[in-house]
Amino acid sequence: MLNRAKKLEHVHSDIRGPLYTESQRMIKEGISVLRLNTGNPATFGFKMPDSVRNALLNNADKAVGYCDLKGMPEARRAICEYHKSKGIQDITPDDIYIGNGVSELVSMALTALLNDGDEILIPSPSYSLWTNSAYIAGGKPVFYTCDEQSDWFPDIDDMRSKITSRTRAVVIINPNNPTGAVYPKEVLEQIIDLAREHDLIIFSDEIYDRLLMDGVEHISTASLAPDRLVITMNGLSKSHVICGFRCGWMVISGAKGKADDYLEGIFQMAAMRLCSNALTQLVIPAALDDFASTKAMVSPGGRLYEQREATMRELEKIEGISCVKNKAAFYVFPKLDVKKFNITDDKKFAFDLLHEKHIFIVPGSGFDFPTPDHFRIVMLPEPEELAKAVADIGDFLKDYRQ
Ligand SMILES: Cc1ncc(COP(=O)(O)O)c(C=O)c1O
């Protein structure tokens, strides 16, 4: 028997795990499954912006060789300007690494940081990339609560109570996946204060920073913490709906002086993979200048906005479901009334819904949420299709009991 490595023991993905395998089996049998599991806009007809297409087609010849291991200079200059415009101080293109999506960079940054047993504070609920990368790096994810009663903002007292002598870093996902919450300045400042007090590195995953609705403002954590080592992650997968390009970056700011050795570790990791996909780096300057295509999606009349409205309208009609409206991104994380439905196993709930209504949602446990009463909806299909799907969920719940 050939066993997988022990370090994969706790790695989990309900977005692409057993539910995914079952949905694939059903699709092969000819069943049409509505996949509300991944945040992959292209699968629902979102097209790449012209800015991106033109930059790619006009420059492709420049991407034939390996490029600088940190990324193409022009692309890093554009990224640097973008983050300076968001208030991150004292950065140069040298503080930027471009990667094959944020996914690769998270893994690089945590592998370079964590020794076996080192702890890292991660939000619950949260997108599992951070948790899984921490496990593989030998670290121990410790979850802090994001409080549904307070618009899903991090509970600072809970975060404080989870800090030990082994805690190395805190992860902030803002805007958040799966809650769609956007954190105000006061919340970020309290987290930064804790990081100061306990000498923690801050990782701030801001990949949804442009997908804002209802006039909310996004504040970059690093802009408030020039004295702390902050690693900000961002990319084009979501704002420019080009997940398949695998284009992300990280910006290292703040107290770099004290982190020479760690930063060399990151350099080693980046050097090992030679460079990130060069073709996709060609589009970064044009994409970062193109605010209009993203704005059009999140403004009233735009797809992401109307899809959210349609989803919320239908969710409100379901007895036994409550839901905090997201302010960014394209996810909501509704709550089920456990007493009413007697739900004890959220994976079973997801399997039952998949089998009965052919709708694939991800259960809350897939986001390291501790109770079995939540699930995530990806709001990417057109408004009518989403409205129908949510109505179907309501219909399914009418007599669902575990
Ligand atoms: C919070 C968050 N970070 C990172 C990623 C991955 O981004 P990328 O496509 O750049 O690897 C996702 C994808 O859904 C995400 O939700």
Coordinates of N, CA and C in Angstrom, one line a residue, residues 184-278:
P184 N -13.8 47.5 8.6 CA -13.5 48.9 8.8 C -12.1 49.2 9.4
K185 N -11.7 50.4 9.3 CA -10.4 50.8 9.8 C -10.2 50.4 11.3
E186 N -11.2 50.6 12.1 CA -11.1 50.3 13.6 C -10.7 48.8 13.8
V187 N -11.4 48.0 13.0 CA -11.1 46.5 13.2 C -9.7 46.2 12.8
L188 N -9.3 46.7 11.7 CA -7.9 46.5 11.2 C -6.9 47.0 12.2
E189 N -7.2 48.2 12.8 CA -6.3 48.8 13.7 C -6.1 47.9 15.0
Q190 N -7.2 47.3 15.4 CA -7.1 46.5 16.6 C -6.3 45.2 16.3
I191 N -6.4 44.7 15.1 CA -5.6 43.5 14.8 C -4.1 43.9 14.7
I192 N -3.9 45.1 14.1 CA -2.5 45.5 14.0 C -1.9 45.8 15.4
D193 N -2.7 46.3 16.3 CA -2.2 46.5 17.7 C -1.8 45.2 18.3
L194 N -2.6 44.2 18.1 CA -2.3 42.8 18.6 C -1.0 42.3 18.0
A195 N -0.8 42.6 16.7 CA 0.4 42.1 16.0 C 1.6 42.8 16.6
R196 N 1.4 44.1 16.9 CA 2.5 44.9 17.6 C 2.9 44.3 18.9
E197 N 1.8 44.1 19.7 CA 2.0 43.6 21.1 C 2.7 42.3 21.1
H198 N 2.4 41.4 20.2 CA 2.9 40.0 20.2 C 3.9 39.7 19.1
D199 N 4.4 40.8 18.4 CA 5.4 40.7 17.4 C 5.0 39.6 16.3
L200 N 3.8 39.8 15.7 CA 3.3 38.9 14.7 C 3.5 39.5 13.3
I201 N 3.8 38.6 12.4 CA 3.7 39.0 11.0 C 2.3 39.1 10.6
I202 N 1.9 40.0 9.7 CA 0.5 40.1 9.2 C 0.5 39.7 7.7
F203 N -0.4 38.7 7.4 CA -0.6 38.4 6.0 C -2.0 38.9 5.7
S204 N -2.1 39.8 4.7 CA -3.4 40.3 4.3 C -3.8 39.9 2.9
D205 N -4.8 39.0 2.8 CA -5.2 38.6 1.5 C -6.3 39.5 1.0
E206 N -6.0 40.3 0.0 CA -6.9 41.3 -0.5 C -7.3 41.1 -1.9
I207 N -7.4 39.9 -2.3 CA -7.7 39.5 -3.7 C -9.1 40.1 -4.2
Y208 N -10.0 40.4 -3.3 CA -11.3 40.9 -3.7 C -11.4 42.4 -3.5
D209 N -10.2 43.1 -3.4 CA -10.3 44.5 -3.0 C -11.0 45.5 -4.0
R210 N -11.2 45.0 -5.2 CA -11.8 45.9 -6.2 C -13.3 45.6 -6.3
L211 N -13.7 44.4 -5.8 CA -15.1 44.0 -6.1 C -16.0 44.4 -4.9
L212 N -16.1 45.8 -4.8 CA -16.8 46.3 -3.6 C -18.2 46.8 -4.1
M213 N -19.2 46.7 -3.2 CA -20.5 47.1 -3.5 C -21.0 48.1 -2.4
D214 N -22.1 48.8 -2.7 CA -22.8 49.6 -1.8 C -22.0 50.8 -1.3
G215 N -21.0 51.2 -2.0 CA -20.2 52.3 -1.6 C -19.2 52.1 -0.5
V216 N -18.9 50.8 -0.2 CA -17.9 50.6 0.9 C -16.5 50.8 0.4
E217 N -15.7 51.2 1.3 CA -14.3 51.5 0.9 C -13.4 50.3 1.4
H218 N -12.4 50.0 0.6 CA -11.5 49.0 1.1 C -10.2 49.6 1.6
I219 N -9.8 49.3 2.8 CA -8.6 49.8 3.4 C -7.5 48.7 3.4
S220 N -6.4 49.0 2.9 CA -5.3 48.0 2.8 C -4.7 47.9 4.2
T221 N -4.6 46.7 4.8 CA -4.0 46.6 6.1 C -2.6 47.3 6.2
A222 N -1.8 47.0 5.2 CA -0.4 47.5 5.3 C -0.4 49.1 5.3
S223 N -1.4 49.7 4.8 CA -1.4 51.2 4.8 C -1.5 51.7 6.2
L224 N -2.0 50.9 7.2 CA -2.2 51.3 8.5 C -1.0 50.8 9.4
A225 N -0.1 50.0 8.8 CA 0.9 49.4 9.7 C 2.3 49.5 9.1
P226 N 2.8 50.8 8.9 CA 4.1 50.9 8.2 C 5.2 50.4 9.1
D227 N 4.9 50.1 10.4 CA 6.0 49.7 11.3 C 6.0 48.1 11.5
R228 N 5.1 47.4 10.8 CA 5.0 46.0 11.0 C 5.3 45.3 9.6
L229 N 5.8 44.1 9.7 CA 6.0 43.4 8.5 C 4.7 42.9 8.0
V230 N 4.2 43.4 6.9 CA 2.9 43.0 6.3 C 3.2 42.4 4.9
I231 N 2.6 41.3 4.7 CA 2.6 40.7 3.3 C 1.2 40.7 2.7
T232 N 1.1 41.6 1.7 CA -0.3 41.8 1.1 C -0.3 40.9 -0.1
M233 N -1.4 40.1 -0.2 CA -1.6 39.3 -1.4 C -2.7 39.9 -2.3
N234 N -2.5 39.8 -3.6 CA -3.6 40.3 -4.5 C -3.3 39.7 -5.9
G235 N -4.2 39.9 -6.8 CA -4.1 39.3 -8.1 C -5.2 39.6 -9.0
L236 N -5.2 39.1 -10.2 CA -6.2 39.4 -11.3 C -7.3 38.4 -11.4
S237 N -7.2 37.3 -10.7 CA -8.2 36.2 -10.9 C -9.6 36.7 -10.8
K238 N -9.9 37.5 -9.8 CA -11.3 37.9 -9.5 C -11.7 39.2 -10.1
S239 N -10.8 40.2 -9.9 CA -11.2 41.6 -10.3 C -11.3 41.6 -11.9
H240 N -10.5 40.8 -12.5 CA -10.5 40.8 -14.0 C -11.0 39.5 -14.6
V241 N -11.6 38.7 -13.7 CA -12.2 37.4 -14.1 C -11.4 36.5 -14.9
I242 N -10.1 36.5 -14.6 CA -9.2 35.6 -15.4 C -8.4 34.6 -14.5
C243 N -9.2 33.9 -13.8 CA -8.6 32.9 -12.8 C -7.6 32.0 -13.5
G244 N -8.0 31.6 -14.8 CA -7.1 30.6 -15.5 C -5.8 31.2 -15.9
F245 N -5.6 32.5 -15.8 CA -4.3 33.1 -16.2 C -3.3 32.8 -15.1
R246 N -3.7 32.5 -13.9 CA -2.9 32.2 -12.7 C -1.9 33.4 -12.5
C247 N -2.5 34.5 -12.1 CA -1.7 35.7 -12.0 C -2.0 36.4 -10.6
G248 N -1.0 36.3 -9.7 CA -1.2 37.0 -8.4 C 0.2 37.5 -8.0
W249 N 0.2 38.3 -6.9 CA 1.4 38.9 -6.4 C 1.4 39.1 -4.9
M250 N 2.6 39.3 -4.3 CA 2.6 39.7 -2.9 C 3.5 40.9 -2.8
V251 N 3.1 41.7 -1.9 CA 3.9 43.0 -1.6 C 4.4 42.9 -0.2
I252 N 5.7 43.1 0.0 CA 6.3 43.0 1.3 C 6.5 44.4 1.8
S253 N 5.9 44.8 2.9 CA 6.1 46.2 3.3 C 6.3 46.2 4.8
G254 N 6.8 47.4 5.3 CA 6.9 47.6 6.8 C 8.3 47.2 7.2
A255 N 8.3 46.5 8.4 CA 9.6 46.2 9.1 C 10.4 45.2 8.5
K256 N 10.9 45.5 7.3 CA 11.7 44.5 6.5 C 13.1 44.2 7.1
G257 N 13.6 45.3 7.8 CA 15.0 45.2 8.3 C 15.1 44.0 9.2
K258 N 14.1 43.8 10.1 CA 14.2 42.7 11.1 C 14.0 41.3 10.5
A259 N 13.6 41.3 9.2 CA 13.2 40.0 8.6 C 14.1 39.5 7.5
D260 N 15.3 40.0 7.5 CA 16.2 39.6 6.4 C 16.2 38.1 6.1
D261 N 16.4 37.3 7.1 CA 16.5 35.9 6.9 C 15.3 35.3 6.3
Y262 N 14.1 35.7 6.9 CA 12.8 35.2 6.3 C 12.7 35.6 4.9
L263 N 13.0 36.8 4.6 CA 12.9 37.3 3.2 C 13.8 36.6 2.3
E264 N 14.9 36.2 2.8 CA 15.8 35.4 1.9 C 15.2 34.0 1.7
G265 N 14.5 33.5 2.7 CA 13.8 32.2 2.5 C 12.7 32.3 1.4
I266 N 12.0 33.5 1.4 CA 11.0 33.7 0.3 C 11.7 33.7 -1.0
F267 N 12.9 34.4 -1.1 CA 13.6 34.5 -2.3 C 14.0 33.1 -2.8
Q268 N 14.5 32.2 -1.8 CA 14.9 30.9 -2.2 C 13.7 30.1 -2.8
M269 N 12.5 30.3 -2.2 CA 11.3 29.6 -2.7 C 11.0 30.0 -4.1
A270 N 11.1 31.4 -4.3 CA 10.8 31.9 -5.6 C 11.8 31.4 -6.7
A271 N 13.1 31.4 -6.3 CA 14.1 31.0 -7.2 C 13.9 29.6 -7.6
M272 N 13.5 28.7 -6.7 CA 13.3 27.3 -7.0 C 12.3 27.1 -8.2
R273 N 11.3 27.9 -8.3 CA 10.4 27.7 -9.4 C 10.7 28.6 -10.6
L274 N 11.9 29.1 -10.6 CA 12.4 29.8 -11.8 C 11.7 31.2 -12.0
C275 N 10.5 31.1 -12.4 CA 9.7 32.4 -12.5 C 8.2 32.0 -12.6
S276 N 7.4 33.0 -12.5 CA 6.0 32.7 -12.7 C 5.6 32.9 -14.2
N277 N 4.5 32.3 -14.6 CA 4.0 32.4 -16.0 C 4.2 33.8 -16.5
A278 N 5.1 33.9 -17.5 CA 5.4 35.3 -18.0 C 4.3 35.9 -18.9

